Coordinates of C-alpha atoms (C1' of nucleotides) and ligand atoms in Angstrom, one line a residue:
Chain A
X1 CA 12.5 -3.4 28.1
X2 CA 9.8 -0.8 28.2
X3 CA 6.6 -1.8 29.9
X4 CA 3.0 -0.9 28.7
X5 CA 2.7 1.4 31.8
X6 CA 5.9 3.2 30.9
X7 CA 4.8 3.6 27.3
X8 CA 1.5 4.9 28.4
X9 CA 3.1 7.5 30.5
X10 CA 5.4 8.5 27.8
X11 CA 2.5 8.9 25.4
X12 CA 0.8 11.3 27.8
X13 CA 4.0 13.3 28.6
X14 CA 4.7 13.7 24.9
X15 CA 1.1 14.8 24.1
X16 CA 1.0 17.2 27.0
X17 CA 4.3 18.7 25.9
X18 CA 2.8 19.2 22.5
X19 CA -0.1 21.0 23.9
X20 CA -2.7 18.3 23.2
X21 CA -5.7 18.3 25.5
X22 CA -5.8 15.1 27.5
X23 CA -9.4 14.1 27.4
X24 CA -10.7 10.9 29.1
X25 CA -11.3 9.2 25.7
X26 CA -7.9 10.0 24.4
X27 CA -6.3 8.7 27.6
X28 CA -8.2 5.4 27.3
X29 CA -7.3 5.0 23.5
X30 CA -3.8 5.9 24.2
X31 CA -3.8 3.2 27.0
X32 CA -5.1 0.6 24.7
X33 CA -2.5 1.5 22.1
X34 CA 0.3 1.3 24.7
X35 CA -0.9 -2.2 25.8
X36 CA -1.3 -3.6 22.3
X37 CA 1.1 -6.2 21.4
X38 CA -0.3 -6.9 18.0
X39 CA -1.4 -4.6 15.0
X40 CA -5.0 -3.8 15.8
X41 CA -7.4 -1.9 13.4
X42 CA -9.6 1.0 14.3
X43 CA -12.5 -1.2 15.1
X44 CA -10.6 -3.5 17.3
X45 CA -9.1 -0.5 19.1
X46 CA -12.6 0.9 19.6
X47 CA -13.8 -2.3 21.2
X48 CA -10.9 -2.6 23.5
X49 CA -11.3 1.0 24.6
X50 CA -15.0 0.8 25.0
X51 CA -14.6 -2.0 27.5
X52 CA -12.4 0.4 29.6
X53 CA -14.7 3.4 29.1
X54 CA -18.2 3.2 27.5
X55 CA -18.0 6.9 26.7
X56 CA -15.5 6.2 23.8
X57 CA -16.9 6.4 20.3
X58 CA -15.6 5.0 17.0
X59 CA -15.4 8.6 15.7
X60 CA -13.1 9.6 18.5
X61 CA -11.0 6.5 17.9
X62 CA -10.4 7.6 14.3
X63 CA -9.8 11.2 15.3
X64 CA -7.4 10.2 18.0
X65 CA -5.5 7.8 15.7
X66 CA -5.1 10.6 13.1
X67 CA -3.9 12.9 15.9
X68 CA -1.4 10.4 17.3
X69 CA -0.1 9.7 13.8
X70 CA 0.4 13.3 13.0
X71 CA 2.4 13.5 16.2
X72 CA 4.5 10.6 15.2
X73 CA 3.3 8.6 18.2
X74 CA 1.9 5.7 16.2
X75 CA 2.4 4.3 12.8
X76 CA -0.4 3.2 10.4
X77 CA -0.1 0.2 8.2
X78 CA -2.2 -1.1 5.2
X79 CA -1.4 -4.7 5.2
X80 CA -4.7 -5.7 3.7
X81 CA -6.3 -3.0 1.6
X82 CA -9.5 -1.7 3.2
X83 CA -8.6 -1.6 6.9
X84 CA -5.7 0.3 8.4
X85 CA -3.7 -1.2 11.3
X86 CA -1.8 0.6 13.9
X87 CA 1.1 0.2 16.3
X88 CA 2.9 2.5 18.6
X89 CA 6.0 4.1 17.1
X90 CA 8.3 4.1 20.0
X91 CA 10.0 0.9 19.0
X92 CA 12.8 0.7 16.5
X93 CA 12.0 0.5 12.8
X94 CA 11.0 -2.9 11.6
X95 CA 9.4 -4.6 8.8
X96 CA 6.6 -7.3 8.7
X97 CA 6.1 -10.9 7.7
X98 CA 2.5 -11.9 7.5
X99 CA 1.5 -15.5 7.8
X100 CA -1.0 -15.9 4.9
X101 CA -2.7 -18.8 6.7
X102 CA -3.3 -17.3 10.1
X103 CA -2.9 -13.6 9.5
X104 CA -0.3 -13.5 12.2
X105 CA 2.1 -10.6 11.9
X106 CA 5.7 -11.2 12.8
X107 CA 8.3 -8.3 13.1
X108 CA 11.8 -8.4 11.9
X109 CA 14.6 -6.1 11.1
X110 CA 17.4 -6.5 8.6
X111 CA 20.3 -4.0 8.4
X112 CA 21.3 -5.5 5.1
X113 CA 17.9 -4.9 3.6
X114 CA 17.7 -1.4 4.9
X115 CA 21.1 -0.5 3.5
X116 CA 20.3 -2.2 0.1
X117 CA 17.2 -0.2 -0.3
X118 CA 19.1 3.1 0.3
X119 CA 21.7 1.9 -2.3
X120 CA 19.0 1.1 -4.8
X121 CA 17.3 4.4 -4.4
X122 CA 20.6 6.3 -4.6
X123 CA 21.4 4.6 -7.9
X124 CA 18.1 5.9 -9.3
X125 CA 18.9 9.4 -8.0
X126 CA 16.6 9.3 -5.0
X127 CA 16.7 9.6 -1.2
X128 CA 14.3 7.3 0.6
X129 CA 11.6 9.1 2.6
X130 CA 10.0 5.9 3.8
X131 CA 9.5 2.5 2.6
X132 CA 7.1 -0.5 3.0
X133 CA 8.5 -4.0 3.0
X134 CA 5.9 -6.8 3.7
X135 CA 6.6 -10.5 3.3
X136 CA 3.6 -12.7 2.9
X137 CA 4.6 -16.3 3.7
X138 CA 3.6 -19.7 4.7
X139 CA 5.0 -21.7 7.7
X140 CA 7.4 -24.4 6.7
X141 CA 6.2 -27.9 7.5
Chain B
X1 CA 10.7 -6.8 -26.5
X2 CA 6.9 -7.4 -26.5
X3 CA 4.8 -4.9 -28.2
X4 CA 1.4 -3.7 -26.9
X5 CA -0.3 -5.5 -29.8
X6 CA 1.4 -8.8 -29.0
X7 CA 0.5 -8.4 -25.4
X8 CA -3.1 -7.8 -26.3
X9 CA -3.2 -10.9 -28.4
X10 CA -1.7 -12.9 -25.7
X11 CA -4.3 -11.6 -23.2
X12 CA -7.2 -12.7 -25.5
X13 CA -5.6 -16.0 -26.3
X14 CA -5.1 -16.8 -22.6
X15 CA -8.6 -15.7 -21.7
X16 CA -10.2 -17.7 -24.5
X17 CA -8.2 -20.7 -23.4
X18 CA -9.5 -20.3 -19.9
X19 CA -13.0 -20.3 -21.2
X20 CA -13.8 -16.6 -20.6
X21 CA -16.3 -15.0 -22.8
X22 CA -14.8 -12.3 -25.0
X23 CA -17.3 -9.5 -24.8
X24 CA -16.6 -6.1 -26.6
X25 CA -16.2 -4.4 -23.3
X26 CA -13.6 -6.9 -22.0
X27 CA -11.6 -6.6 -25.3
X28 CA -11.5 -2.9 -25.0
X29 CA -10.5 -2.9 -21.3
X30 CA -7.8 -5.6 -22.0
X31 CA -6.5 -3.5 -24.9
X32 CA -6.2 -0.5 -22.7
X33 CA -4.3 -2.5 -20.1
X34 CA -2.0 -4.0 -22.9
X35 CA -1.1 -0.4 -23.9
X36 CA -0.7 1.1 -20.5
X37 CA 2.8 2.0 -19.8
X38 CA 2.0 3.4 -16.4
X39 CA 0.0 2.0 -13.4
X40 CA -3.5 3.4 -13.9
X41 CA -6.4 3.1 -11.4
X42 CA -9.9 1.9 -12.2
X43 CA -11.2 5.3 -13.1
X44 CA -8.3 6.0 -15.4
X45 CA -8.7 2.8 -17.1
X46 CA -12.4 3.5 -17.5
X47 CA -11.8 6.8 -19.1
X48 CA -9.2 5.3 -21.6
X49 CA -11.6 2.5 -22.4
X50 CA -14.6 4.8 -22.7
X51 CA -12.9 6.8 -25.5
X52 CA -12.4 3.6 -27.5
X53 CA -16.0 2.3 -26.9
X54 CA -18.7 4.5 -25.2
X55 CA -20.5 1.2 -24.1
X56 CA -18.0 0.5 -21.4
X57 CA -19.1 1.2 -17.9
X58 CA -17.1 1.6 -14.7
X59 CA -18.8 -1.4 -13.2
X60 CA -17.6 -3.5 -16.0
X61 CA -14.1 -2.1 -15.6
X62 CA -14.1 -3.2 -12.0
X63 CA -15.6 -6.6 -12.8
X64 CA -13.1 -7.1 -15.5
X65 CA -10.1 -6.1 -13.4
X66 CA -11.2 -8.6 -10.8
X67 CA -11.5 -11.2 -13.4
X68 CA -8.1 -10.6 -14.9
X69 CA -6.5 -10.5 -11.5
X70 CA -8.0 -13.9 -10.6
X71 CA -6.6 -15.2 -13.9
X72 CA -3.2 -13.8 -13.0
X73 CA -3.3 -11.6 -16.1
X74 CA -2.8 -8.3 -14.2
X75 CA -1.6 -7.3 -10.9
X76 CA -3.1 -5.0 -8.3
X77 CA -1.1 -2.5 -6.2
X78 CA -2.1 -0.4 -3.3
X79 CA 0.5 2.4 -3.4
X80 CA -1.7 5.0 -2.0
X81 CA -4.4 3.5 0.3
X82 CA -7.9 4.2 -1.2
X83 CA -7.3 3.6 -4.9
X84 CA -5.9 0.4 -6.4
X85 CA -3.6 0.6 -9.4
X86 CA -3.1 -2.0 -12.0
X87 CA -0.4 -3.3 -14.4
X88 CA -0.3 -6.3 -16.7
X89 CA 1.5 -9.3 -15.2
X90 CA 3.4 -10.6 -18.1
X91 CA 6.5 -8.6 -17.3
X92 CA 9.2 -9.9 -15.0
X93 CA 8.8 -9.3 -11.2
X94 CA 9.8 -5.9 -10.2
X95 CA 9.4 -3.5 -7.2
X96 CA 8.5 0.1 -7.2
X97 CA 10.0 3.5 -6.2
X98 CA 7.4 6.2 -5.8
X99 CA 8.5 9.8 -6.2
X100 CA 6.7 11.4 -3.2
X101 CA 6.7 14.9 -4.9
X102 CA 5.3 13.9 -8.4
X103 CA 3.7 10.5 -7.8
X104 CA 5.8 9.1 -10.6
X105 CA 6.4 5.3 -10.3
X106 CA 9.7 3.9 -11.2
X107 CA 10.3 0.2 -11.5
X108 CA 13.4 -1.6 -10.5
X109 CA 14.6 -5.1 -9.7
X110 CA 17.3 -6.3 -7.4
X111 CA 18.3 -9.8 -7.2
X112 CA 20.1 -9.2 -3.9
X113 CA 17.0 -7.8 -2.3
X114 CA 14.9 -10.7 -3.6
X115 CA 17.3 -13.2 -2.2
X116 CA 17.7 -11.4 1.1
X117 CA 14.0 -11.5 1.6
X118 CA 13.9 -15.3 1.1
X119 CA 16.7 -15.7 3.5
X120 CA 15.0 -13.7 6.2
X121 CA 11.8 -15.6 5.7
X122 CA 13.6 -18.9 5.9
X123 CA 15.3 -17.9 9.2
X124 CA 11.8 -17.2 10.6
X125 CA 10.7 -20.6 9.3
X126 CA 8.6 -19.4 6.4
X127 CA 8.5 -19.6 2.6
X128 CA 7.5 -16.5 0.8
X129 CA 4.3 -16.5 -1.1
X130 CA 4.5 -13.0 -2.3
X131 CA 5.9 -9.7 -1.1
X132 CA 5.6 -6.0 -1.3
X133 CA 8.5 -3.6 -1.5
X134 CA 7.7 0.0 -2.1
X135 CA 10.3 2.8 -1.7
X136 CA 8.9 6.3 -1.3
X137 CA 11.6 8.8 -2.2
X138 CA 12.6 12.2 -3.2
X139 CA 14.7 13.2 -6.2
X140 CA 18.2 14.4 -5.3
X141 CA 19.1 17.9 -6.0
Chain C
dA1 C1' -16.3 27.8 40.2
dC2 C1' -16.1 30.2 35.6
dC3 C1' -15.7 30.3 30.5
dG4 C1' -14.3 30.0 26.0
dA5 C1' -12.1 27.1 22.9
dT6 C1' -11.6 22.3 21.9
dT7 C1' -13.5 17.9 21.8
dT8 C1' -17.2 14.7 21.7
dG9 C1' -21.1 11.5 20.1
dC10 C1' -24.3 11.1 16.8
dG11 C1' -25.8 10.4 12.4
dA12 C1' -25.2 11.8 7.8
dA13 C1' -21.7 12.3 4.0
dT14 C1' -17.9 10.5 1.5
dG15 C1' -15.3 7.9 -2.0
dA16 C1' -14.0 3.5 -3.7
dT17 C1' -15.7 -0.8 -4.8
dT18 C1' -19.5 -4.2 -5.1
dT19 C1' -23.9 -6.0 -6.1
dG20 C1' -29.1 -6.9 -7.6
dC21 C1' -31.7 -7.0 -11.5
dA22 C1' -33.8 -6.5 -15.9
dA23 C1' -32.1 -5.9 -20.5
dT24 C1' -28.6 -7.3 -23.8
dT25 C1' -25.2 -10.3 -25.9
dG26 C1' -21.7 -14.1 -26.9
dC27 C1' -21.4 -18.3 -28.7
dG28 C1' -22.4 -23.2 -29.2
dT29 C1' -26.2 -25.6 -31.5
dT30 C1' -29.5 -26.2 -35.0
Chain D
dA1 C1' -28.0 -17.5 -40.8
dA2 C1' -31.2 -17.8 -37.2
dC3 C1' -32.1 -19.7 -32.3
dG4 C1' -31.8 -20.0 -27.4
dC5 C1' -30.1 -19.4 -23.1
dA6 C1' -26.6 -18.8 -19.8
dA7 C1' -23.2 -15.3 -19.0
dT8 C1' -22.6 -10.3 -19.0
dT9 C1' -23.8 -5.6 -19.0
dG10 C1' -25.4 -0.9 -17.4
dC11 C1' -27.7 1.5 -14.0
dA12 C1' -28.7 2.5 -9.5
dA13 C1' -28.6 1.2 -5.0
dA14 C1' -25.8 -1.1 -1.3
dT15 C1' -21.4 -1.7 1.2
dC16 C1' -17.5 -0.6 3.9
dA17 C1' -14.0 2.0 6.1
dT18 C1' -13.4 6.6 7.2
dT19 C1' -14.6 11.6 7.6
dC20 C1' -17.4 15.4 8.8
dG21 C1' -21.2 18.8 10.6
dC22 C1' -23.3 20.3 14.5
dA23 C1' -25.2 20.8 19.0
dA24 C1' -24.0 19.4 23.6
dA25 C1' -20.2 18.2 26.9
dT26 C1' -15.6 18.9 28.7
dC27 C1' -10.8 20.5 29.5
dG28 C1' -7.8 23.5 31.6
dG29 C1' -6.1 28.2 32.3
dT30 C1' -7.9 32.2 35.1
Ligands
MN1 MN1 5.0 -3.9 13.9
MN2 MN1 5.2 -2.0 -12.2
ZN3 ZN1 12.5 -1.6 6.7
ZN4 ZN1 10.6 -7.8 -5.3

DNA sequence: ACCGATTTGCGAATGATTTGCAATTGCGTT
DNA sequence: AACGCAATTGCAAATCATTCGCAAATCGGT
């Protein structure tokens, strides 16, 4: 079980190893990402970071998100078109179930589905590079 | 095997039945959608419609797309973030495999994957309202 | 502490989509 | 077939998320 603090340290270590300059703003944004348990968008990340350090701007949040994505440190999602959502990429691959009533995002992983996807692609003569599986559902009740 | 002409007629019939005013522009846009074999975006639809009738504007294309989507006549996809793509909704449900090198969109359907998704949602206490499955792959060779 | 390359905040630019408004048009009614 | 008015249109301006230009600030190796 990795803690947010450990995740934060790993973020910084990896970035430093990659020769990325560790500015105050980047450290704050990375900390916010390391502590996020949800799938925040750029604006939400900006607000959380701004509380910790008023010198963070929305532009830098966007630039840092792009940087981290390019380094494979975070992953970008487009659940609802219009606003991208982010999460750190150090966890195992998983897909998402979105509660259409509350917007809550639930993570899951199915080996069978992962395998089936590869089989389908193979039948069509393709190798999967990446995939997107999102279930939009309503709580039973 | 439904023909584009038949699809076009059905579009018009359904819209008329729903009390939608059949303007020249809407008829042209609907015709273009009925004849599309790919997954065009708003701008592509606009150009194809404009050739048939120079009185069609991009605004009306957008307004008509929204109208048709609200009526369940077409479906919107967000393969690449930024530009929505559309296809008529009278065909059976299917998912998409996108060739990352060419952008080509290949349709497929897997009963097993459809069923697995429902099972996973059920395990989590949900009923699926809709889902999005996109495979991004590279041709084997 | 120094210094140059990198990064930042700001505001302006972007690109897709939406919207306000005056002019046009579909279509039910004479 | 002409009438009348609410719905629809084209155009330009507005939106919204994201990117970009640039001068000022800062990181990090020396
Ligand atoms: Mn997740
Ligand atoms: Mn399709
Ligand atoms: Zn998956
Ligand atoms: Zn499906």
